[in-house]
Each structure stands twice: as structure tokens, then as C-alpha cells.
Short mmCIF file of C-alpha atoms and ligand atoms in Angstrom, two decimals:
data_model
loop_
_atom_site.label_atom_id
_atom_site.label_comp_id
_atom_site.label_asym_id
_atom_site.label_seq_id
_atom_site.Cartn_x
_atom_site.Cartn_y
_atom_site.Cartn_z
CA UNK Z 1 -11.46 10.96 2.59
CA UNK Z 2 -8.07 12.32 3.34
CA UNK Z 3 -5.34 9.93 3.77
CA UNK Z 4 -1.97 10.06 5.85
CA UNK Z 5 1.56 8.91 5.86
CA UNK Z 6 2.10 6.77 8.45
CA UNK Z 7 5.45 8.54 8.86
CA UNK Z 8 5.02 11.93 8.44
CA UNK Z 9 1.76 12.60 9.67
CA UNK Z 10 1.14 15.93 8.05
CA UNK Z 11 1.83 14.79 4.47
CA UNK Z 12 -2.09 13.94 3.62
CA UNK Z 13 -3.17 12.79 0.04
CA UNK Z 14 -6.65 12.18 -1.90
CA UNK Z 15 -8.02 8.62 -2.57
CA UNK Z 16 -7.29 8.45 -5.74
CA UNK Z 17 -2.89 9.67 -4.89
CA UNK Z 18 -3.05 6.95 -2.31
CA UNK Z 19 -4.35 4.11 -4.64
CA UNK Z 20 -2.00 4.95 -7.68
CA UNK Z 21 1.02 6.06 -5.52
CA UNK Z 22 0.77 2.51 -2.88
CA UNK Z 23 3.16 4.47 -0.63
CA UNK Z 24 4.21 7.49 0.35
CA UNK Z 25 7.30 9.29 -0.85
CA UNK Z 26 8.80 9.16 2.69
CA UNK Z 27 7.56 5.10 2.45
CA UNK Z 28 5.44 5.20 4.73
CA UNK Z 29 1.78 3.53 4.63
CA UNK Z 30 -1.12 5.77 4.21
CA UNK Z 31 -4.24 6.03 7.01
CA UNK Z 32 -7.18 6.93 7.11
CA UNK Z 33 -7.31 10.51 8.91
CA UNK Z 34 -10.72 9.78 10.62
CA UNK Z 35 -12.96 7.04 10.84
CA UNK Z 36 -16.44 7.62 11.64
CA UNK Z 37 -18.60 5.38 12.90
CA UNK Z 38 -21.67 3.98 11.23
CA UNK Z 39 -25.23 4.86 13.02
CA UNK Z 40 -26.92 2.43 15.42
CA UNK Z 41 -30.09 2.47 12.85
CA UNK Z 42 -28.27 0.91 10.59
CA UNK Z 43 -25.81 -1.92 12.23
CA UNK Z 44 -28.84 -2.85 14.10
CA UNK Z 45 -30.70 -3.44 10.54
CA UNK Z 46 -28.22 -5.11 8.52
CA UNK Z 47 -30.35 -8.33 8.45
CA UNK Z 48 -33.03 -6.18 6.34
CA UNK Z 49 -30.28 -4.81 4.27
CA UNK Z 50 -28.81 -6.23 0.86
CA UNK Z 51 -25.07 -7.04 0.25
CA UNK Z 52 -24.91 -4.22 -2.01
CA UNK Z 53 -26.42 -1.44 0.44
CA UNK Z 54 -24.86 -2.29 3.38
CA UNK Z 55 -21.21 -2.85 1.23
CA UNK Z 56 -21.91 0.85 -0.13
CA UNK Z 57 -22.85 2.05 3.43
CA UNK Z 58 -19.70 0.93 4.50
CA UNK Z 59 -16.94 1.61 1.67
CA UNK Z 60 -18.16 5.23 0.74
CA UNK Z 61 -16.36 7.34 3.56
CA UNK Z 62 -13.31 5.80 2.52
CA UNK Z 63 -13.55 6.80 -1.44
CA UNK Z 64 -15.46 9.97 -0.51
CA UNK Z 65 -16.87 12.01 -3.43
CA UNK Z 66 -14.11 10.82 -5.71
CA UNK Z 67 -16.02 8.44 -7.51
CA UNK Z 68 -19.61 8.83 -7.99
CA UNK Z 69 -22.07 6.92 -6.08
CA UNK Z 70 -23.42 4.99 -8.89
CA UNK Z 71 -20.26 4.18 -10.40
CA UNK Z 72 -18.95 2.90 -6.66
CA UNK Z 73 -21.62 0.81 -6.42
CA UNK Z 74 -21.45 -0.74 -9.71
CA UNK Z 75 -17.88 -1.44 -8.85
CA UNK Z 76 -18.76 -2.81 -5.30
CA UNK Z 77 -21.16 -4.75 -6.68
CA UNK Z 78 -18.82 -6.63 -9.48
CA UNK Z 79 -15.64 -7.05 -6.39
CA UNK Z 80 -18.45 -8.77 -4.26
CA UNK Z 81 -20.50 -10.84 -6.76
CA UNK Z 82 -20.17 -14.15 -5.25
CA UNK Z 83 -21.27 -15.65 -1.85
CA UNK Z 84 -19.95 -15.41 1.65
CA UNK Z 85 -21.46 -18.22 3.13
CA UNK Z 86 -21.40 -18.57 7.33
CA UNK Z 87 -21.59 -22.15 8.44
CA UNK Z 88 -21.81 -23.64 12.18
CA UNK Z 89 -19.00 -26.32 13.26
CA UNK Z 90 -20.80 -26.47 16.88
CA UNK Z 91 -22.33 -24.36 19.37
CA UNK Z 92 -19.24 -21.76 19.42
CA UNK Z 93 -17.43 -22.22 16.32
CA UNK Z 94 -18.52 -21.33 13.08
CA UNK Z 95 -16.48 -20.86 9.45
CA UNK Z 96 -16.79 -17.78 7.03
CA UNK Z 97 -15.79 -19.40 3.84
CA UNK Z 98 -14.15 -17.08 1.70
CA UNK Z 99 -13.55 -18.67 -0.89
CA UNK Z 100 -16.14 -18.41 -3.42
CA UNK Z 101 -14.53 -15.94 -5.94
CA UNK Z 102 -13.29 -17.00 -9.19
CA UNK Z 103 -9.54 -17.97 -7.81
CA UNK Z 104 -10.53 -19.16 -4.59
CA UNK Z 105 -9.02 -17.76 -2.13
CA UNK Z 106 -9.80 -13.93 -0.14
CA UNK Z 107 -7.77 -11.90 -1.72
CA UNK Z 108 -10.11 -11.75 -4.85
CA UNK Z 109 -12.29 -9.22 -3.63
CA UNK Z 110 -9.60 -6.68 -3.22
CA UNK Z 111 -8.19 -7.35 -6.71
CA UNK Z 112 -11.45 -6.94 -8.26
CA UNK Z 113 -11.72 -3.58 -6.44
CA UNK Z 114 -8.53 -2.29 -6.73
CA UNK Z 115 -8.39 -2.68 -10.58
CA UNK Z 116 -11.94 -1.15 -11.19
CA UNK Z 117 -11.03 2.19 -9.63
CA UNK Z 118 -7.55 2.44 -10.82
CA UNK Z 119 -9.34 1.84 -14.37
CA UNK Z 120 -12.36 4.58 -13.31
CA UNK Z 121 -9.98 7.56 -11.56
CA UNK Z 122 -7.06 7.23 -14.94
CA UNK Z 123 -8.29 10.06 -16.49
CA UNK Z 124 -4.81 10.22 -18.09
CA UNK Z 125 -4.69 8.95 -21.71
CA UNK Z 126 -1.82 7.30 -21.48
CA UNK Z 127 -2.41 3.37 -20.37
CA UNK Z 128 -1.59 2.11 -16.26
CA UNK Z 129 0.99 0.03 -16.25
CA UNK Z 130 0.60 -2.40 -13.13
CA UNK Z 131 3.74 -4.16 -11.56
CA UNK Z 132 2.90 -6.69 -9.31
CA UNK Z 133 5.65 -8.95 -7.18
CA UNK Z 134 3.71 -12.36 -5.80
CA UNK Z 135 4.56 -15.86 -4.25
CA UNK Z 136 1.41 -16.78 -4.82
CA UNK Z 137 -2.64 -16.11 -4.03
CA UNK Z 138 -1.86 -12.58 -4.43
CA UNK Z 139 -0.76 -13.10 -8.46
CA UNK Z 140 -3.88 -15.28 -9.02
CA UNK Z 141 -6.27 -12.70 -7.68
CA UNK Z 142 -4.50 -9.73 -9.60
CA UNK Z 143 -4.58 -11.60 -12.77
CA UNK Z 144 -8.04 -12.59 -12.87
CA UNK Z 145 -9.32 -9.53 -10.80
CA UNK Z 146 -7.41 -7.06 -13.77
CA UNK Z 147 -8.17 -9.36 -16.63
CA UNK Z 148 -9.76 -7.12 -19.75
CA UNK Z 149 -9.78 -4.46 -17.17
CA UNK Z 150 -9.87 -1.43 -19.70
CA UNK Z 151 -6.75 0.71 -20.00
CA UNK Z 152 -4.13 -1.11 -17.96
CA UNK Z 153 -1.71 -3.86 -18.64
CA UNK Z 154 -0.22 -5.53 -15.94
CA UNK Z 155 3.06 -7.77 -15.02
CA UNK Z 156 3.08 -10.65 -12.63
CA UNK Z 157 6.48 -11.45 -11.53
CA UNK Z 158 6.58 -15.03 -9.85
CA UNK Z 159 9.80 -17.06 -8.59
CA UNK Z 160 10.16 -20.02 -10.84
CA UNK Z 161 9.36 -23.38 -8.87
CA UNK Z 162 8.53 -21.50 -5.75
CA UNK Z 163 4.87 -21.55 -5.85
CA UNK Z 164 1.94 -24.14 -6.56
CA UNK Z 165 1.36 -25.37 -10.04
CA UNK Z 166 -2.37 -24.36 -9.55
CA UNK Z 167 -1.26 -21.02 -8.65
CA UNK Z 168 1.18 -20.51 -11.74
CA UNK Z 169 -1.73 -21.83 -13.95
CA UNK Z 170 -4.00 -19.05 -12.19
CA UNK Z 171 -1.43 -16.44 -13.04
CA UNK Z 172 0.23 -17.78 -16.57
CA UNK Z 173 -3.08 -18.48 -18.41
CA UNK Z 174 -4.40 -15.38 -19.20
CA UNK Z 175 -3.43 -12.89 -22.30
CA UNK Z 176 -4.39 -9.79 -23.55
CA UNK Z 177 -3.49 -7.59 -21.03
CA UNK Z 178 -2.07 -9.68 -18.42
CA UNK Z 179 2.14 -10.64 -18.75
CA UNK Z 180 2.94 -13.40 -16.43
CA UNK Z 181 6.93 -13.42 -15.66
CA UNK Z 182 8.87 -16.37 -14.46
CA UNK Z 183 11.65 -15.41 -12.73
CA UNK Z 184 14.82 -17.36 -11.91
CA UNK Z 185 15.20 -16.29 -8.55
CA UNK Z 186 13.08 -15.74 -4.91
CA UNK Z 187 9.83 -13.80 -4.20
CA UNK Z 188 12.52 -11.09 -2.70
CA UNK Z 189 13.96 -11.25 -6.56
CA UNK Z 190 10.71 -10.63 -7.69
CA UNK Z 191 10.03 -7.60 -5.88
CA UNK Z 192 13.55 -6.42 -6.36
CA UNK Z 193 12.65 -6.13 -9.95
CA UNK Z 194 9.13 -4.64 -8.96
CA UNK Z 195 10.86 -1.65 -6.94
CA UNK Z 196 14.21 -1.44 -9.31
CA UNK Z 197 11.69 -0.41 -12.22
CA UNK Z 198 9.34 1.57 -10.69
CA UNK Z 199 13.11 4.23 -10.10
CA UNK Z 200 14.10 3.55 -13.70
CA UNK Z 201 14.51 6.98 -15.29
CA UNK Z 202 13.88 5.74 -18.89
CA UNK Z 203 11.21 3.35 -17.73
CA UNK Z 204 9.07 5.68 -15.46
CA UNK Z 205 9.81 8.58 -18.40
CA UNK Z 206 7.98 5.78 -20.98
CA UNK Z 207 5.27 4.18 -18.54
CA UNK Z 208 2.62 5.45 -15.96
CA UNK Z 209 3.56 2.76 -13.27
CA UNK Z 210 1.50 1.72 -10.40
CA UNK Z 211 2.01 -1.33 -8.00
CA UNK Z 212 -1.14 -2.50 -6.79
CA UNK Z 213 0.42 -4.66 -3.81
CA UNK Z 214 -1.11 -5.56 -0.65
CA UNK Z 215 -0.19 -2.51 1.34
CA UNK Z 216 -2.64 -0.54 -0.77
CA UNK Z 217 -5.25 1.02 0.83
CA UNK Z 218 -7.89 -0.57 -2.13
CA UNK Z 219 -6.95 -4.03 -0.86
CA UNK Z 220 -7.83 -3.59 2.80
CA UNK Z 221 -11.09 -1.15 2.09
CA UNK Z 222 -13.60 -3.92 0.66
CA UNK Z 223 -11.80 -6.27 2.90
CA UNK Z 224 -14.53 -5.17 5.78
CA UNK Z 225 -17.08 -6.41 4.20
CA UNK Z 226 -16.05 -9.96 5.38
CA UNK Z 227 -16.83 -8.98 9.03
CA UNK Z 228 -20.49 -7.41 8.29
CA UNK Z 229 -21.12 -10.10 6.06
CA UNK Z 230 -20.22 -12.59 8.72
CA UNK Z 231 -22.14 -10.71 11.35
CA UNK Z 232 -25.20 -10.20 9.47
CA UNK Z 233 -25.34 -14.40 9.60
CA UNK Z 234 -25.26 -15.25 12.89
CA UNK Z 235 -28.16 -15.98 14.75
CA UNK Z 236 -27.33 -15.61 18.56
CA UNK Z 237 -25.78 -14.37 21.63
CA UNK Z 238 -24.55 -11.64 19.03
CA UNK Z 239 -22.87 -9.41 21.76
CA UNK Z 240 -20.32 -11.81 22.53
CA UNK Z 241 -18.89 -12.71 19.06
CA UNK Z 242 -15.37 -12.89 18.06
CA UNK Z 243 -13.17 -13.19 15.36
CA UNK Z 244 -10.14 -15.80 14.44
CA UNK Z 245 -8.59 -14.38 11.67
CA UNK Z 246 -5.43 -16.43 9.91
CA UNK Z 247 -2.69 -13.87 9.70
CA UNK Z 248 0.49 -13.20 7.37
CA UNK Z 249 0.75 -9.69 6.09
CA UNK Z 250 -2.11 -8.43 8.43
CA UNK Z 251 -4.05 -6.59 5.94
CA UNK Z 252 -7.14 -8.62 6.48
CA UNK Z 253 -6.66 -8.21 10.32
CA UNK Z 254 -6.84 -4.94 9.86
CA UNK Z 255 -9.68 -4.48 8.29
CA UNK Z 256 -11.41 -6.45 10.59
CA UNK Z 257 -10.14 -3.78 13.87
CA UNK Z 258 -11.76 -1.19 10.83
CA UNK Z 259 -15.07 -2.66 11.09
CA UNK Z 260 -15.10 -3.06 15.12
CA UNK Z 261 -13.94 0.87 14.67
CA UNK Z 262 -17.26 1.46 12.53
CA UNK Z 263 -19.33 0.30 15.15
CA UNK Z 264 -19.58 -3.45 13.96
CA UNK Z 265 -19.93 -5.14 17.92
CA UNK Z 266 -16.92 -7.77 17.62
CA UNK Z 267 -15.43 -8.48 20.99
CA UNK Z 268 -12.19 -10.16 20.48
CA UNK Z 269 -9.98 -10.35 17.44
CA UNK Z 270 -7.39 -13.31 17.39
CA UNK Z 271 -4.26 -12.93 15.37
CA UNK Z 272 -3.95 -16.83 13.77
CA UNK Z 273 -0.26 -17.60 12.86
CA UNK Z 274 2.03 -20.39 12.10
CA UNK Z 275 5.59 -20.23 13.46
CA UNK Z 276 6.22 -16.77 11.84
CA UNK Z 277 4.63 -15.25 15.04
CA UNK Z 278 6.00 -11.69 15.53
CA UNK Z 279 2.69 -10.59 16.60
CA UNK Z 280 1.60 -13.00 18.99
CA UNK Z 281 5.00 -12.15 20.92
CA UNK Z 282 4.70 -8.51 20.47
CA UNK Z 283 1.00 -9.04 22.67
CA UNK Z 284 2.76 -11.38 25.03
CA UNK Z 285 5.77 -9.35 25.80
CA UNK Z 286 5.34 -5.75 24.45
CA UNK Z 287 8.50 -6.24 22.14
CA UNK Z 288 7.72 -6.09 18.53
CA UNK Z 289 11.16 -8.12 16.40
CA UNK Z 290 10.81 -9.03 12.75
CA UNK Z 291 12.35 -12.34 11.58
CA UNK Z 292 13.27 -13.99 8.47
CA UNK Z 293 10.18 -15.98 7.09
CA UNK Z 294 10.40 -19.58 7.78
CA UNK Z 295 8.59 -21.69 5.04
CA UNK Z 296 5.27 -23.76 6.67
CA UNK Z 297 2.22 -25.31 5.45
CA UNK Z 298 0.23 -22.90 5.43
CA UNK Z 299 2.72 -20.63 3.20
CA UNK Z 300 0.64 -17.60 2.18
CA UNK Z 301 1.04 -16.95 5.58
CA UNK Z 302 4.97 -16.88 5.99
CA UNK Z 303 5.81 -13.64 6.47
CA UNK Z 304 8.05 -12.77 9.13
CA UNK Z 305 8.09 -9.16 8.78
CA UNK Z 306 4.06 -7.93 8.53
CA UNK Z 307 4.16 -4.89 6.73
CA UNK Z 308 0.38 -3.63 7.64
CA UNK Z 309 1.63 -3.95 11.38
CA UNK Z 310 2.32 -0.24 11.75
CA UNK Z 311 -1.34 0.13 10.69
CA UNK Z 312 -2.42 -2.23 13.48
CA UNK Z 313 -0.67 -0.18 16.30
CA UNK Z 314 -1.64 2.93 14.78
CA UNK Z 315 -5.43 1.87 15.42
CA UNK Z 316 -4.98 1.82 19.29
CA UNK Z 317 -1.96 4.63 19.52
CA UNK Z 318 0.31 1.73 19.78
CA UNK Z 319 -0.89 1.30 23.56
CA UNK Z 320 -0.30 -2.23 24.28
CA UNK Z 321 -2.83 -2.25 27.39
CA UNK Z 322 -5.57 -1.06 24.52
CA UNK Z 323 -4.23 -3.64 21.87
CA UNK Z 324 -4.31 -6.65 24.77
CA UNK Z 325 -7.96 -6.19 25.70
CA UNK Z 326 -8.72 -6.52 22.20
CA UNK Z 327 -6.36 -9.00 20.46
CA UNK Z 328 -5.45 -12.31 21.48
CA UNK Z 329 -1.95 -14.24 19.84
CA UNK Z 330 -1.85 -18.06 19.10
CA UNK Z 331 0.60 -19.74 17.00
CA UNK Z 332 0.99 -23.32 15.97
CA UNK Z 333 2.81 -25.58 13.94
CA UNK Z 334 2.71 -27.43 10.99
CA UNK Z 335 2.14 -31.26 12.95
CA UNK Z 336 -0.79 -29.11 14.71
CA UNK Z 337 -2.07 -27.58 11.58
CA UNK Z 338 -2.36 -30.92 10.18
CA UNK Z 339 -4.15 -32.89 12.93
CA UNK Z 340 -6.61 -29.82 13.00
CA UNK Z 341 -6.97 -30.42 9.42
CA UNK Z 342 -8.04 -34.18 10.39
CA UNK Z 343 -10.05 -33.67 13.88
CA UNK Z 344 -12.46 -31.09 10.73
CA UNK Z 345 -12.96 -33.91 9.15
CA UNK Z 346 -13.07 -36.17 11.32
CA UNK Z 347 -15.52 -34.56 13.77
CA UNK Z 348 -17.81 -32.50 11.11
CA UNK Z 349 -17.12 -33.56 8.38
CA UNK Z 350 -15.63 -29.78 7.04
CA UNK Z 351 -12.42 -30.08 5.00
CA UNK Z 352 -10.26 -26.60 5.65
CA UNK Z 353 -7.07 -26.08 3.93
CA UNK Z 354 -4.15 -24.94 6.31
CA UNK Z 355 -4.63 -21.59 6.72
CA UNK Z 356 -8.19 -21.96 7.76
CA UNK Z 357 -7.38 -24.67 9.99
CA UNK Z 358 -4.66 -22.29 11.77
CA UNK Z 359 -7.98 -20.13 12.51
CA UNK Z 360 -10.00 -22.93 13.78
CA UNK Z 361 -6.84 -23.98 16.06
CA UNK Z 362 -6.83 -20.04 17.15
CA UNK Z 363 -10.57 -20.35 17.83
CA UNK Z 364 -10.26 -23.26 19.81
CA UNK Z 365 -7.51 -21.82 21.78
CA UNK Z 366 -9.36 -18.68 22.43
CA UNK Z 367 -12.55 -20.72 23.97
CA UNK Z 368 -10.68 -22.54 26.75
CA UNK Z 369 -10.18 -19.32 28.52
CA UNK Z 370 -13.42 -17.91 27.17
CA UNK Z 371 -15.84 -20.69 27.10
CA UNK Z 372 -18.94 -18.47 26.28
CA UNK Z 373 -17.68 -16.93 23.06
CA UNK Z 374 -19.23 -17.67 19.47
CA UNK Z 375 -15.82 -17.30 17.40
CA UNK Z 376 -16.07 -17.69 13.82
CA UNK Z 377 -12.89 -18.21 11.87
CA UNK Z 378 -12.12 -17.23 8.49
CA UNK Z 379 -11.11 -20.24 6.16
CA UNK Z 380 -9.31 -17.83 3.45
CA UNK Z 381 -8.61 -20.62 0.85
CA UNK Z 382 -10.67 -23.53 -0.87
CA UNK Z 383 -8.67 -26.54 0.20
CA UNK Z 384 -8.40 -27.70 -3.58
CA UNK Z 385 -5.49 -25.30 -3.69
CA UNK Z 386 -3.19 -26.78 -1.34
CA UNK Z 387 -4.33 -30.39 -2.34
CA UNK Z 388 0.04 -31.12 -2.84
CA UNK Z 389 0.92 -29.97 0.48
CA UNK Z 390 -1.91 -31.89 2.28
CA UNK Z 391 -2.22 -35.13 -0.17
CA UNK Z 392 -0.49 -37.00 2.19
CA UNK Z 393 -2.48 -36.79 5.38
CA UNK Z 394 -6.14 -36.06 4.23
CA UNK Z 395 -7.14 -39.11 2.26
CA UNK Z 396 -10.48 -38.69 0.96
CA UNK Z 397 -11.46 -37.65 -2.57
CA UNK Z 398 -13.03 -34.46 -4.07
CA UNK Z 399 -14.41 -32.81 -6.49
CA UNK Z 400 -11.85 -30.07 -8.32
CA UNK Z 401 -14.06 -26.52 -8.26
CA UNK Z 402 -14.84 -26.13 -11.47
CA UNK Z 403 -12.91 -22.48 -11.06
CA UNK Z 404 -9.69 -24.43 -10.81
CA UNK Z 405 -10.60 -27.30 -13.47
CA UNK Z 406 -11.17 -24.60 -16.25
CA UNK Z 407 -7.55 -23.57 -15.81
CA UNK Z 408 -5.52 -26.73 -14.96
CA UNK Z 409 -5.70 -27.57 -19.08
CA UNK Z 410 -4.61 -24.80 -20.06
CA UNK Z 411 -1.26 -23.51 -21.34
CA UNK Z 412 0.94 -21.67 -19.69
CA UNK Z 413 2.00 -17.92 -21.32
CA UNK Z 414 4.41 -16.81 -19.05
CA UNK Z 415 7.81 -15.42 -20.04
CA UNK Z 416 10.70 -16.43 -18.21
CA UNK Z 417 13.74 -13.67 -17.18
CA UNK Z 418 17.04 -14.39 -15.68
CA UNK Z 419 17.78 -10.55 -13.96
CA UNK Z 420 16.51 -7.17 -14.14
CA UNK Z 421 17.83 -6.12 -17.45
CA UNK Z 422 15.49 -8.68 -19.23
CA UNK Z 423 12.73 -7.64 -17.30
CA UNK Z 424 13.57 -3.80 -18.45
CA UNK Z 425 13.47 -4.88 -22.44
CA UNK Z 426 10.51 -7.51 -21.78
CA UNK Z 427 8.67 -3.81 -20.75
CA UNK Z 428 9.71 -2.07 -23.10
CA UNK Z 429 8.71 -4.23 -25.71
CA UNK Z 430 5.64 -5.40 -24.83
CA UNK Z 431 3.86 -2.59 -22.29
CA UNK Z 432 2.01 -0.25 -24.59
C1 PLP W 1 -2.88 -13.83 1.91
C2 PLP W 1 -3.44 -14.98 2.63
C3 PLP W 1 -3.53 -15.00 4.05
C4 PLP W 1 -2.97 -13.89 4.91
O1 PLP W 1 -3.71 -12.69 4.84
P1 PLP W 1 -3.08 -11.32 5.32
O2 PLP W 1 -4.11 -10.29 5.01
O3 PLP W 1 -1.82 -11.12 4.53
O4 PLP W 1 -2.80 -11.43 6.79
C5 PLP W 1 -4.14 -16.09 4.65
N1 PLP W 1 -4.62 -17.12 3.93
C6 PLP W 1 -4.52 -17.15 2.57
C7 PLP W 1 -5.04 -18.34 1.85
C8 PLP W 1 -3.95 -16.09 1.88
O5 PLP W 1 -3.85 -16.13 0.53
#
């Protein structure tokens, strides 16, 4: 599979230049140049089908022959070795819980595949040297996704006090060849730091850099699984199902248009969003405006500027009439977000954290207008995880997943840097 910039359509790269370069020298994002669809024999078999084959049925045109089909499976199978499980609110709406990887919330599954074909396709002696900029579920899943990954070592930058203390355990407990940094600043600080290093002369002269963030193409690719997964669960009416998918950075959106593009039969796809809604207003009114992110609830999901966007209107040719018969765009607040939280619990006794109760308010939304659709929503997090930012309206007690009590008594490892020029020596002393 060839892949292309985004802007400059004629500048095409391998797999393997597309995972370890992230961008392209021009910045844009890379594409897929063609999708083709699956065959009819086998989206109408997936019931009969394992995880595993119908995972490898669907990943391999996007690696191509660059890794071996053995090896891809073998690395399929370890980024999807947990469960997926599909569970019915009511007649319409049901919840894909993705959740059940070891740092509980979606993004796991990309980070475990990302890491095992950067470590495959570095033929180079020389280590990989991973730079990753996170405020939050991102660092969690790249620290235990790369964890005694062989041949790369990899920093986590984090703003000090700006994200969960679960999270910061989930990033600052690991060693070998993980190096969590605390830095006194903002996520923008962060990835400041991220792109100031990766244009360091003496730096990129001493390290092979790569920055495995969540506009690589290795993030969104296993990411489609979700949808056949989903789909290979329900039991009826299957022509008419849709999607409600809680939105920030769109990458997970996208791969969810991917697998409707495959042939997967998914009617509508609803973009799920707190108040950073610059979607949902660019279906309504055909004008597309970035904003500042404005801090909610549901915070993995405050990004006001989506940056796999450009892949979503690439997908329909950036025709709005195509875009509006596919996706709907709902937003709601953080009062709303919480009262979903409570009718859950109240009415089926299903405890969602807020992003996944941003998709059940989407779903909801989407049926009065549609009363006929089965809509499953994706709940992206365990609610464990945002257990501060919900304490005070969800009184009822749980059990901690035993994925977050390992962690919570552990010590923290992570080194703390004021600016950029401690972050250069930290490198240079430690990256091998
Ligand atoms: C990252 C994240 C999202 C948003 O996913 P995108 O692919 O960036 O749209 C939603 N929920 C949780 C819990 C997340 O960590």
C-alpha cells in the first residue's frame, strides 16, 4: 500500500516511510491511495470467522507485503488480545465497551500496534528513539503498549498537574525503556518540546527519532477493527445499524468511515462532541472554523482544532451533500453529560464514564429523528479513570480494575524539566 500527502498529492511513500516519518515533509497527513473493498463472501461470514482472521482480512491491504503475513498476524494478534464485548441498553441502543486493554481506555490497541511494527520494519542497528507529547490516555497507552518493546526507547512528555493522577501513574511507573517527563508547562509545551527536538541538528545527528502520535497512520489502521468487531455482535435488523462515535481528534471516526468504505454496511456515523464542536457546525453550516480548546468533562475529547479532519473530508472529496447523508453532529454539555451519566445508571444499571456517555447522548439524539435505527455507541474509557471528575454526582461504589489497582501503589519515575534545554541534556544522557 502506497500512501499520500494529504497536501501534495503526488508525493506517495511506503508503509513503513509513513509510520516512521508521522508526516510528510510538506506536513501534510498521509492517505491511503486506494481502498478496496472487502468481498461480499466474506462480510457476510464474519460470524463464522475468528478475531484474528477477520482482523488480518482487514489490516493487510493497508501494510501490504511489507511485513510478512505471519509476522502481521502475530502482531495483530498481541494489539487485539483482549475482549470487545457488545452489550444491549434497549431495543436500539447498545454499548461497544472498549475498554478491556491493559490501560483502559481505546487507544491501547493502536499503541500496541504501532510499537510492534516500528520494532519489526527497524532494520537499522541503531535504536528508535520515540518522542511522544500527551495530556493524557494517549501517554498511558504508549507506555504500556511500547513497554520492553525491543530496540526502542521512548519519552513521554506530560504537563505537570494537568492530567489525572491515574493517568500519570499509567505513564510514570514503568522503566527500562520507557522515560516519563514532567513538564512545567501545558500539553502545547509538551509538544513544543516534541517538535523543537525532532529539528535539532545535534540531536537528530545522535538519535533515529520517530513520533508515534495520533496522526499516524498505525493508530487509525487497527482502529477498524472496533466496527467489525461490533458488527459481527449484533443480532438484528443488521441493515439499519449505526454508529455514535465520541469524538476529539477524529482518528477513531475515521476509521470507522474506513470500514463503511470496506464494505462493512453501517448506515449513519454520528460525530459525539462536547462543546469543542467544530465538526458538528461544519455539517450544519458548511463552514469548517477551528477554536481554542475549552476544558470539559469529558477532556480527552477537548480538542478544538481536529487534526484527522482533513482525512475525514478527503473520504467524500470534501462534498458536504456526500458527508451530510452520512454523518450526523450533536454536541452537549457538561450538566448534560452528567445527567446522561445518571439516567445509565439509573435506567440500566450501566455506569459510562463521560466520554461514553457523550455517545449515548449522540445516540439518543440520533433516534428521535430516526426511530428505527439500532445505534451502538462506543464507551472509549472504563469509568474507573475519571472516578475524580465524576465522584461528585455518581454515588455508588466499585470495584478498582485490577489493571488500574496494580499501578496506583506504585512509584512514580518520572523526571521533571523546566524548558527545552533540559529536555535536550535529559536525551542526551539517557537515550542510548
Ligand atoms: C482519545 C479519546 C477519545 C477521542 O478519540 P479521537 O480518536 O481522538 O476522536 C475519546 N474518548 C477517550 C476516552 C479518549 O481517550
Amino acid at each position: 500500500m502506497k500512501y499520500f500527502s494529504l497536501s501534495n498529492n503526488s508525493y506517495q511513500v511506503s508503509f513503513k516511510e509513513a509510520l516512521f516519518s508521522g508526516l510528510a515533509p510538506d506536513g501534510g497527513l498521509y492517505f491511503p491511495s486506494k481502498v478496496k473493498p472487502l468481498k461480499k463472501s466474506f462480510l457476510n461470514n464474519l460470524k463464522n470467522l475468528s478475531k484474528s482472521e477477520i482482523a488480518y482480512h482487514v489490516i493487510s491491504q493497508f501494510v501490504g507485503d511489507e511485513i510478512d503475513k505471519n509476522k502481521l498476524i502475530e502482531i495483530i494478534d498481541h494489539s487485539i488480545n483482549f475482549d470487545f464485548p457488545l452489550k444491549h441498553l434497549n431495543e436500539n441502543i447498545s454499548v461497544l465497551e472498549l475498554f478491556h486493554g491493559p490501560t483502559m481506555a481505546f487507544k491501547d490497541v493502536g499503541a500496541r500496534f504501532t510499537s510492534r511494527c516500528i520494532s519489526y520494519l527497524n532494520k537499522l542497528e541503531k535504536k528508535v528513539t520515540v518522542l511522544v507529547a500527551t495530556s493524557g490516555d494517549t501517554g498511558a497507552a504508549v507506555a504500556s503498549g511500547f513497554h520492553g518493546v525491543d530496540g526502542i526507547d521512548v519519552f513521554i512528555l506530560y504537563p505537570k498537574d494537568k492530567i489525572s493522577k491515574i493517568q500519570e501513574k499509567q505513564i510514570s511507573t514503568y522503566s527500562g525503556n520507557i522515560f516519563p517527563v514532567k513538564v512545567e508547562g501545558t500539553f502545547d509545551d509538551c509538544q513544543k518540546m516534541v517538535k523543537a527536538a525532532l529539528v535539532d541538528n545535534e540531536l537528530v545527528k545522535k538519535f533515529n527519532f520517530t513520533s508515534a502520535n495520533s496522526i499516524n497512520i498505525s493508530r487509525w489502521i487497527p482502529q477498524m477493527l472496533y466496527y467489525f468487531f461490533a458488527y459481527m455482535q449484533t443480532e438484528k435488523r443488521k441493515d439499519d445499524v449505526s454508529f455514535s462515535i465520541p469524538s476529539g481528534n477524529y482518528g477513531n471516526l475515521f476509521s470507522c468511515l474506513l470500514s463503511r468504505k470496506l464494505g462493512l454496511p453501517i448506515k449513519n456515523i454520528i460525530s459525539a462532541n462536547n462543546i469543542n464542536n467544530p465538526v458538528e457546525k461544519y455539517i450544519l453550516t458548511g463552514k469548517y472554523k477551528p477554536q481554542p480548546s475549552k476544558r470539559t468533562l469529558s477532556n480527552a475529547m477537548d480538542v478544538g482544532s481536529p487534526s484527522n479532519f482533513v482525512r475525514v473530508k478527503e473520504l467524500f472529496e470534501s462534498n458536504l451533500d456526500r458527508i451530510r447523508q452520512v454523518m450526523y453532529g450533536y454536541s452537549f454539555s457538561d450538566s448534560e453529560t452528567a445527567e446522561a451519566i445518571k439516567e445509565l445508571i439509573d435506567k440500566y444499571k450501566y455506569t459510562c464514564d463521560p466520554h461514553g456517555a457523550i455517545g449515548y447522548l449522540g445516540a439518543k439524539k440520533h433516534l428521535i429523528n430516526n426511530p428505527q435505527s439500532q445505534i451502538i455507541f462506543l464507551e472509549t474509557a472504563h469509568h474507573s479513570k475519571f472516578h475524580e471528575e465524576t465522584k461528585s454526582f455518581i454515588n455508588q461504589e466499585f470495584e478498582m480494575p485490577i489493571q488500574l489497582k496494580n499501578i496506583i501503589g506504585k512509584e512514580s519515575n518520572s523526571v521533571g524539566v523546566n524548558d527545552f534545554n533540559e529536555f535536550r541534556e535529559y536525551v542526551k544522557l539517557t537515550a542510548s
